[in-house]
XYZ file of C-alpha atoms in Angstrom:
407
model
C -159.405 -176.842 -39.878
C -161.652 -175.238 -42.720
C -161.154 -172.321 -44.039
C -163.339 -170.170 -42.504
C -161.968 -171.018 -39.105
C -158.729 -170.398 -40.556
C -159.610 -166.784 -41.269
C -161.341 -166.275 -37.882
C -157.556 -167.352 -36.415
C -156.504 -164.579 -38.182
C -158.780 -162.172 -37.432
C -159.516 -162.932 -33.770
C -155.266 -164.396 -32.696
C -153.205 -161.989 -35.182
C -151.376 -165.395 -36.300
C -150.265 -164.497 -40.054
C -151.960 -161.451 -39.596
C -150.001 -159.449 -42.199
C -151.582 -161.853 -44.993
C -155.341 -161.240 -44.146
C -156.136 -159.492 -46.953
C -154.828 -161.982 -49.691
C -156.080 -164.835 -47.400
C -159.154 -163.023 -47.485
C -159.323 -162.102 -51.143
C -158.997 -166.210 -51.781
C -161.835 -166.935 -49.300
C -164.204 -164.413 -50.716
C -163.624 -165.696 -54.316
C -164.751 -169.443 -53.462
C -167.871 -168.032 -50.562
C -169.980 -165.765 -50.641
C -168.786 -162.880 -47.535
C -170.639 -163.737 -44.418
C -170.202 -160.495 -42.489
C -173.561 -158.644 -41.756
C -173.857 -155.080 -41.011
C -175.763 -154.197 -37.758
C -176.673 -150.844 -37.804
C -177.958 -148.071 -39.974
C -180.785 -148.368 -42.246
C -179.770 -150.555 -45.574
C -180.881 -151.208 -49.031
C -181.253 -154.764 -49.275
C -180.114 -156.039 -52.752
C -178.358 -159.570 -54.340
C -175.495 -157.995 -56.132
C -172.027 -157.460 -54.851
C -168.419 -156.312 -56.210
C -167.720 -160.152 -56.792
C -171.770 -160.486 -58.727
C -171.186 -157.015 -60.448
C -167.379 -158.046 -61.880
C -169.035 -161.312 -62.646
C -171.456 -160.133 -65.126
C -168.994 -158.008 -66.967
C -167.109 -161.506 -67.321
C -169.384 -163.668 -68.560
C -170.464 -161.500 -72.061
C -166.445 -161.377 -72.757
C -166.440 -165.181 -72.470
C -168.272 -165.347 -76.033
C -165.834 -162.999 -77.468
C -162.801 -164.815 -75.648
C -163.518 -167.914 -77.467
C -164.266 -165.958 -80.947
C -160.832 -164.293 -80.700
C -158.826 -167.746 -80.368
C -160.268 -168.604 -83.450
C -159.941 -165.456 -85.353
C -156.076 -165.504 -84.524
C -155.700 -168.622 -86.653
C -157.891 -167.451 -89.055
C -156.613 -164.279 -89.990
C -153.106 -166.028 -90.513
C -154.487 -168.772 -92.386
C -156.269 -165.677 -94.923
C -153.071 -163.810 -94.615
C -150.655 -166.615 -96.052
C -153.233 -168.147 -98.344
C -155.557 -165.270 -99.539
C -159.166 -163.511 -98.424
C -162.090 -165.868 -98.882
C -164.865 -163.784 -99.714
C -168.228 -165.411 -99.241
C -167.966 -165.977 -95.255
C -170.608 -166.353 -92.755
C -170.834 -166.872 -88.996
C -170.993 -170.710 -89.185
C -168.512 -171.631 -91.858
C -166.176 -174.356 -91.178
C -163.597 -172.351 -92.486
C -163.971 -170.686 -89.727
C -164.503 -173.076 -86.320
C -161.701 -175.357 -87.081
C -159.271 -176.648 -84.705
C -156.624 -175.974 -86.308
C -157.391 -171.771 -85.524
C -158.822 -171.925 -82.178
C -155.235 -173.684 -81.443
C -153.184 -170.714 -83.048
C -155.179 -168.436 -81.105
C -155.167 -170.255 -77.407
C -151.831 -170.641 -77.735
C -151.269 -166.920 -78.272
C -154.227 -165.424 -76.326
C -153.912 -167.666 -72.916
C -150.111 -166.198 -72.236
C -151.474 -162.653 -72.547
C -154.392 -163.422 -70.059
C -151.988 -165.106 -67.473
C -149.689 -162.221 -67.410
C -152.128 -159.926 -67.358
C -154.080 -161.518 -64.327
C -150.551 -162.596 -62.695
C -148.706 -159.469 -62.858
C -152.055 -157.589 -62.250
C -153.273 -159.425 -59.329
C -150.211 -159.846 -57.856
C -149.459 -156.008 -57.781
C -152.983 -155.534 -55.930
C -152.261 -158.303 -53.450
C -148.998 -156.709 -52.282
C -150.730 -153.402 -52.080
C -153.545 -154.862 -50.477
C -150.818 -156.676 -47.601
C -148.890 -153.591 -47.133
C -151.875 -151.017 -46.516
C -153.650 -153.714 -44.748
C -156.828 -153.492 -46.504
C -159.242 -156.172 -48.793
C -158.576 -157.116 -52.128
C -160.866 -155.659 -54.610
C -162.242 -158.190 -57.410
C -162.016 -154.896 -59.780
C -159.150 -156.025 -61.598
C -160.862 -159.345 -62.619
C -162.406 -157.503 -65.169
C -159.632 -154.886 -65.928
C -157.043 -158.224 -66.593
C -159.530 -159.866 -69.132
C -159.848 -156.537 -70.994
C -156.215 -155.881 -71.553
C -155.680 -158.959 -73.949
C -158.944 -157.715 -76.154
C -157.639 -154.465 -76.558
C -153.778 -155.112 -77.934
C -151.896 -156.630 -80.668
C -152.246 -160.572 -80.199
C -147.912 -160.433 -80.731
C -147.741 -158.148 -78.073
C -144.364 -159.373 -76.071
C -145.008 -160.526 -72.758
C -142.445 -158.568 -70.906
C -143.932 -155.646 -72.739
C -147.358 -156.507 -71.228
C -146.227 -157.119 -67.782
C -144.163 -153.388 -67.503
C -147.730 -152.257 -69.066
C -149.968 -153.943 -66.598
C -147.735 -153.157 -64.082
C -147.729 -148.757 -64.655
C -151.592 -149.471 -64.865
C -152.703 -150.941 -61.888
C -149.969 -148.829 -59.747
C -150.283 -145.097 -61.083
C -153.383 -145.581 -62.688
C -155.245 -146.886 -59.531
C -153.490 -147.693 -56.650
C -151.953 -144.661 -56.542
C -155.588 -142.822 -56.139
C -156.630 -145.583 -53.540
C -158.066 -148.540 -55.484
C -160.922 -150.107 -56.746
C -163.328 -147.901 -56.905
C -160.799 -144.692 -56.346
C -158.841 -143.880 -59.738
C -159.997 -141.122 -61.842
C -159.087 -143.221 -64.975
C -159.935 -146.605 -67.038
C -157.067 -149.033 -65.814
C -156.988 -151.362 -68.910
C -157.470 -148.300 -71.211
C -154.501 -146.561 -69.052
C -152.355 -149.626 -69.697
C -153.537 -149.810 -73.552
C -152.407 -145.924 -73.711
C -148.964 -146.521 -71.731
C -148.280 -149.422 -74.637
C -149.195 -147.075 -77.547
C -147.093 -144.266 -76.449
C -144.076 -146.431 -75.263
C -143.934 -148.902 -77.608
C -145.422 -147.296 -80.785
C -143.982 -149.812 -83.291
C -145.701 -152.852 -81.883
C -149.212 -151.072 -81.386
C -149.565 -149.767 -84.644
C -148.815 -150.530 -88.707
C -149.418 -153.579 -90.765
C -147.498 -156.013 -89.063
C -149.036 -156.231 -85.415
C -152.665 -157.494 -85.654
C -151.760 -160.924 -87.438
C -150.347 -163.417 -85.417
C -146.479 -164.291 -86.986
C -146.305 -160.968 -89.557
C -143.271 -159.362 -87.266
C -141.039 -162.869 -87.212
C -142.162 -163.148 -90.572
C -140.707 -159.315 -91.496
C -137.830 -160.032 -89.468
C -136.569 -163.163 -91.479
C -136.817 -161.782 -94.519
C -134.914 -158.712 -93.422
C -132.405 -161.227 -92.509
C -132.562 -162.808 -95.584
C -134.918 -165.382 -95.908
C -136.948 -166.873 -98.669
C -140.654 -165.633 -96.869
C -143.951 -164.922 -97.971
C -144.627 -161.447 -96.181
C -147.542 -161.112 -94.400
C -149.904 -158.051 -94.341
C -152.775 -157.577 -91.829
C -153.640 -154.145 -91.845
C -156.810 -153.007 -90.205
C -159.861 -151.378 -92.231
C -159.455 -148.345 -90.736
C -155.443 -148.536 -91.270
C -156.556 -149.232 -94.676
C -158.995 -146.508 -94.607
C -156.384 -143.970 -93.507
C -153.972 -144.706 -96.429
C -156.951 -144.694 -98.953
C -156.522 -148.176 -99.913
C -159.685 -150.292 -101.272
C -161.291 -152.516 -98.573
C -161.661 -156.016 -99.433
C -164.136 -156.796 -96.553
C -167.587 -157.037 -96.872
C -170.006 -155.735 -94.351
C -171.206 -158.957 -93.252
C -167.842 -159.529 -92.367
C -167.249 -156.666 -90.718
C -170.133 -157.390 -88.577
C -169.210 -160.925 -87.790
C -165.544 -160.254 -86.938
C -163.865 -161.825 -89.766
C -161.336 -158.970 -89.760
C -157.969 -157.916 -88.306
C -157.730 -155.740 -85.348
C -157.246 -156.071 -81.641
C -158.427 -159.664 -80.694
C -161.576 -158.478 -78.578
C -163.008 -155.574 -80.814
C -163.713 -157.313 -84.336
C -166.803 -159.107 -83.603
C -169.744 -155.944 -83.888
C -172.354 -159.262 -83.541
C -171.098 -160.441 -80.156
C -170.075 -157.154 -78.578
C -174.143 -155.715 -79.592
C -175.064 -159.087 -77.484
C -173.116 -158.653 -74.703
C -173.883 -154.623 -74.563
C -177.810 -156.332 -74.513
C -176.464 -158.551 -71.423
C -175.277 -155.516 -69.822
C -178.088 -153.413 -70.034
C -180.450 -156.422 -68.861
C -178.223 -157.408 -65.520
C -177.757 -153.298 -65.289
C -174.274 -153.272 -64.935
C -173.888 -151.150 -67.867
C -175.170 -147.769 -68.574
C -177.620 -148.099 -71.741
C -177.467 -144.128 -71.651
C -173.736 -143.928 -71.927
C -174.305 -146.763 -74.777
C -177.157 -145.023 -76.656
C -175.458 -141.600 -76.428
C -172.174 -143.006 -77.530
C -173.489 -144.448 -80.624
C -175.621 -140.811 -81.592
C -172.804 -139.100 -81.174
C -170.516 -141.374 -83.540
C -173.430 -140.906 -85.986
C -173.422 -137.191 -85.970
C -170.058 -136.444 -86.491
C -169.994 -139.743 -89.376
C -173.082 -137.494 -90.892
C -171.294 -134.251 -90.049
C -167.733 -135.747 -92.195
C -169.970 -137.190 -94.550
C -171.880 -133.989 -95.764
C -168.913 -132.100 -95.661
C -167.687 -134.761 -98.316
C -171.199 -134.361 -100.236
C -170.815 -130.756 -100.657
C -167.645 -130.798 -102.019
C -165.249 -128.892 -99.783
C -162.834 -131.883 -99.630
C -161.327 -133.294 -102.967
C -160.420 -136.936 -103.246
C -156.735 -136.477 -103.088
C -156.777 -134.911 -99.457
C -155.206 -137.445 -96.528
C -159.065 -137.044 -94.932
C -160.997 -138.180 -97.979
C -161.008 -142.134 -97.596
C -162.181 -141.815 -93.645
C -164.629 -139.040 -94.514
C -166.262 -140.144 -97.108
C -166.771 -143.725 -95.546
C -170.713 -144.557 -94.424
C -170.838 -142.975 -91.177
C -172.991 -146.332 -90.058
C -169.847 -148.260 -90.624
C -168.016 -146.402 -88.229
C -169.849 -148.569 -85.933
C -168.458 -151.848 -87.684
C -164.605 -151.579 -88.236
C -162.181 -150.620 -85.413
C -162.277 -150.580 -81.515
C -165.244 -148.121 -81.260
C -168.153 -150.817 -80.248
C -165.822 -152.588 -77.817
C -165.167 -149.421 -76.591
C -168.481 -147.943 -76.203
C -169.689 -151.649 -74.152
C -167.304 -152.361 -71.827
C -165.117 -149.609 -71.224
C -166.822 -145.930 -71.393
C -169.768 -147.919 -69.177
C -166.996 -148.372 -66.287
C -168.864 -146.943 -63.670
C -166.304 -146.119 -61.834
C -164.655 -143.567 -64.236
C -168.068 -142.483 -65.810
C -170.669 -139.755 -65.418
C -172.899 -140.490 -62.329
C -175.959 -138.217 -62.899
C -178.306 -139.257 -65.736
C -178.176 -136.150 -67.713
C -174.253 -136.364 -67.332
C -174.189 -139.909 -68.837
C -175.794 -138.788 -72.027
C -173.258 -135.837 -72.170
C -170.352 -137.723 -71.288
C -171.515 -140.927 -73.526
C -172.588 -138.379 -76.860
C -169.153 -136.884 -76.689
C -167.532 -140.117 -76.496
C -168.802 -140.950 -79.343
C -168.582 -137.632 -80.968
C -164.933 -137.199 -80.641
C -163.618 -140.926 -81.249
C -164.687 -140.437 -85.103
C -163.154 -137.030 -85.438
C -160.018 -138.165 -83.874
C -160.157 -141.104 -86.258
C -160.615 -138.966 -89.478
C -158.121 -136.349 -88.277
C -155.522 -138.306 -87.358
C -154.540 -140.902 -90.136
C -151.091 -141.910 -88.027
C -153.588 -143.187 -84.951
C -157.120 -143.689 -86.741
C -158.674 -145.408 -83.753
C -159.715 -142.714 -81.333
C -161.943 -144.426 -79.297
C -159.222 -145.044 -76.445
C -157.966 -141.456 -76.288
C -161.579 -139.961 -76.302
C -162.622 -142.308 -73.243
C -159.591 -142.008 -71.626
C -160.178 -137.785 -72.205
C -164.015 -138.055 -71.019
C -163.255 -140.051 -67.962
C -161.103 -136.643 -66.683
C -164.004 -134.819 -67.639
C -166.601 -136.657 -66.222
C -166.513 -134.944 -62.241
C -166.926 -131.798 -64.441
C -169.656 -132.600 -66.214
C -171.227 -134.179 -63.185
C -170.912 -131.093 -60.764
C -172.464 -129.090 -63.535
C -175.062 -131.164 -63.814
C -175.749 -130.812 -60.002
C -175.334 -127.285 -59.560
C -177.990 -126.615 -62.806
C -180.440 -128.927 -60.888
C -179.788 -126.712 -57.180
C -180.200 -123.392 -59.763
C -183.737 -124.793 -60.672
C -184.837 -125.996 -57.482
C -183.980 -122.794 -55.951
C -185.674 -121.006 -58.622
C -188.934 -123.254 -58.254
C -188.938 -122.294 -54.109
C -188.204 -119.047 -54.771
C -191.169 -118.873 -57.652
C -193.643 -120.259 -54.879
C -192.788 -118.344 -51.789
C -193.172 -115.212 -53.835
């Protein structure tokens, strides 16, 4: 018996009936859904949940791949020293020998994440008796981009597991919650475990064990991976250049240090229209301003160099867009369009202050210099608001434009 007579058994007898929707979760991820509405008038158009999560997936892949080898490489530069002179091709670079490190880190994260994630909707799913979204298929890829690549696995699943249950299920679903899921896990990990998200130690792949030994006593190299904005926020000297900043051939959450792939797969985005290019544009204007805004306050001399907000102030407010989580962020998370603006004129609102506010929460808060997470996670409460406003402006002209010409 195939499958899809297996499902119609289901459907039409009631045998297993309790396990429709994960039997019907599987059979929609292998063929396409046959079921045809029949009344009503309809849009007809090629993309689906399953097309839509699909294309969010495939500009990740790139940066997927990129991360495996960055793991290895940024503990091969830790141990044996920076190499300056880098460039997006060096064999230094796409060896083996790294994209090994980093699978072997990297693929545990994006099993839990998808098992414990998954799993958690299927059950829902089962006891509710309704479908299985393919939401999370995007939601489990971006949790491993956005952490530490050490990140303990139990840690991840307790994580995954607040996200997906009182950050969405808990409003309904795909489609339902009022918040970013993998950005509602990522905050849930920051706030509970605050040692392992942040400091020197985290973003290069062996650094803890490494700090642990020696603590016990053993003779160790330490090794330091601090971030550039980490860096930035202690006023230490950067040793990166920009062209490695742009490339990714930096420490940082796996998924964020590549500015050259994420710009790419913002352009793949934008061209398959699954991502907002307003939210996007906005977003980046409004990181500029307030870099311009820090930087002219630095010009004019109000701040002296020994203040705690010097180093991130005074740095190029165009590099903003290189170093830290803010491009990732910008892509594939403040476009969710779930969780975003809806109206046009909302999305540049919502996208500008996005933007706006990651970079001041960066420069005004050395302990947590990457904002970006916190200022999504703030505009996505903020985003019915700015919407109805929106709305109720257009209704006030309207009704001022019928009023004007029955007069």
């Amino acid at each position: 018996m195939g499958l899809k007579e297996k499902l119609h058994n289901i459907k039409e007898k009631g045998k297993g009936k309790k396990w429709l929707s994960a039997y019907s979760a599987f059979h929609t991820f292998v063929y396409t859904p046959n079921e045809t509405t029949h009344s009503g008038g309809h849009i007809k158009g090629a993309d689906d949940l399953k097309r839509t999560m699909t294309n969010v997936i495939i500009p990740l892949i790139p940066i997927l791949i990129f991360a495996m080898f960055n793991v290895g490489f940024q503990q091969n530069i830790a141990i044996n020293g920076y190499q300056d002179g880098m460039s997006f091709l060096s064999s230094n670079f796409w060896n083996f020998d790294n994209f090994l490190i980093g699978a072997i880190k990297l693929v545990p994260l994006l099993l839990v994440s998808y098992v414990v994630g998954l799993g958690i909707e299927v059950i829902f799913a089962t006891i509710n008796n309704h479908e299985v979204e393919e939401g999370y298929f995007v939601s489990g890829m971006l949790v491993p981009l956005i952490i530490p690549i050490d990140t303990p696995l139990w840690m991840l699943a307790v994580a995954v597991a607040f996200g997906v249950v009182i950050g969405k299920e808990v409003f309904g679903g795909t489609g339902m919650n009022i918040l970013n899921p993998a950005l509602t896990i990522r905050a849930f990990l920051f706030f509970a475990y605050p040692t392992w998200m942040s400091g020197d130690k985290v973003w290069v792949t062996g650094a803890v064990e490494r700090a642990n030994e020696m603590a016990k006593g053993a003779n160790l190299d330490a090794i330091s991976g601090e971030t550039i904005l980490g860096s930035l926020a202690q006023g230490k000297e950067i040793v990166y250049s920009v062209s490695d900043m742009f490339f990714g051939f930096i420490p940082g959450s796996v998924g964020e240090t590549s500015t050259f792939l994420i710009v790419l797969g913002g352009l793949y985005l934008i061209f398959t229209k699954v991502g907002s290019w307003r939210i996007m544009l906005s977003a980046v204007i409004g990181a500029l301003v307030m870099g311009l805004i820090f930087n002219g306050v630095v010009d004019a001399g109000w701040i002296n160099e020994g203040s705690k907000f010097y180093s991130l102030m005074s740095t190029e407010y165009w590099r903003h867009l290189l170093i830290g989580g803010l491009a990732f962020g910008i892509v594939y998370m403040a476009t969710d369009p779930v969780t975003a603006s809806q109206t046009n004129k909302g999305k540049w609102i919502y996208g500008f202050l996005i933007g706006f506010i990651s970079i001041m929460i960066r420069v005004f808060n050395p302990a947590y210099p990457e904002g970006v997470m916190l200022a999504i996670l703030l505009m996505n409460v903020f985003s019915p608001t700015i919407d109805h406003y929106v709305v109720q402006g257009n209704v006030k002209r309207r009704l001022k434009r019928l009023k004007t010409k029955t007069a």
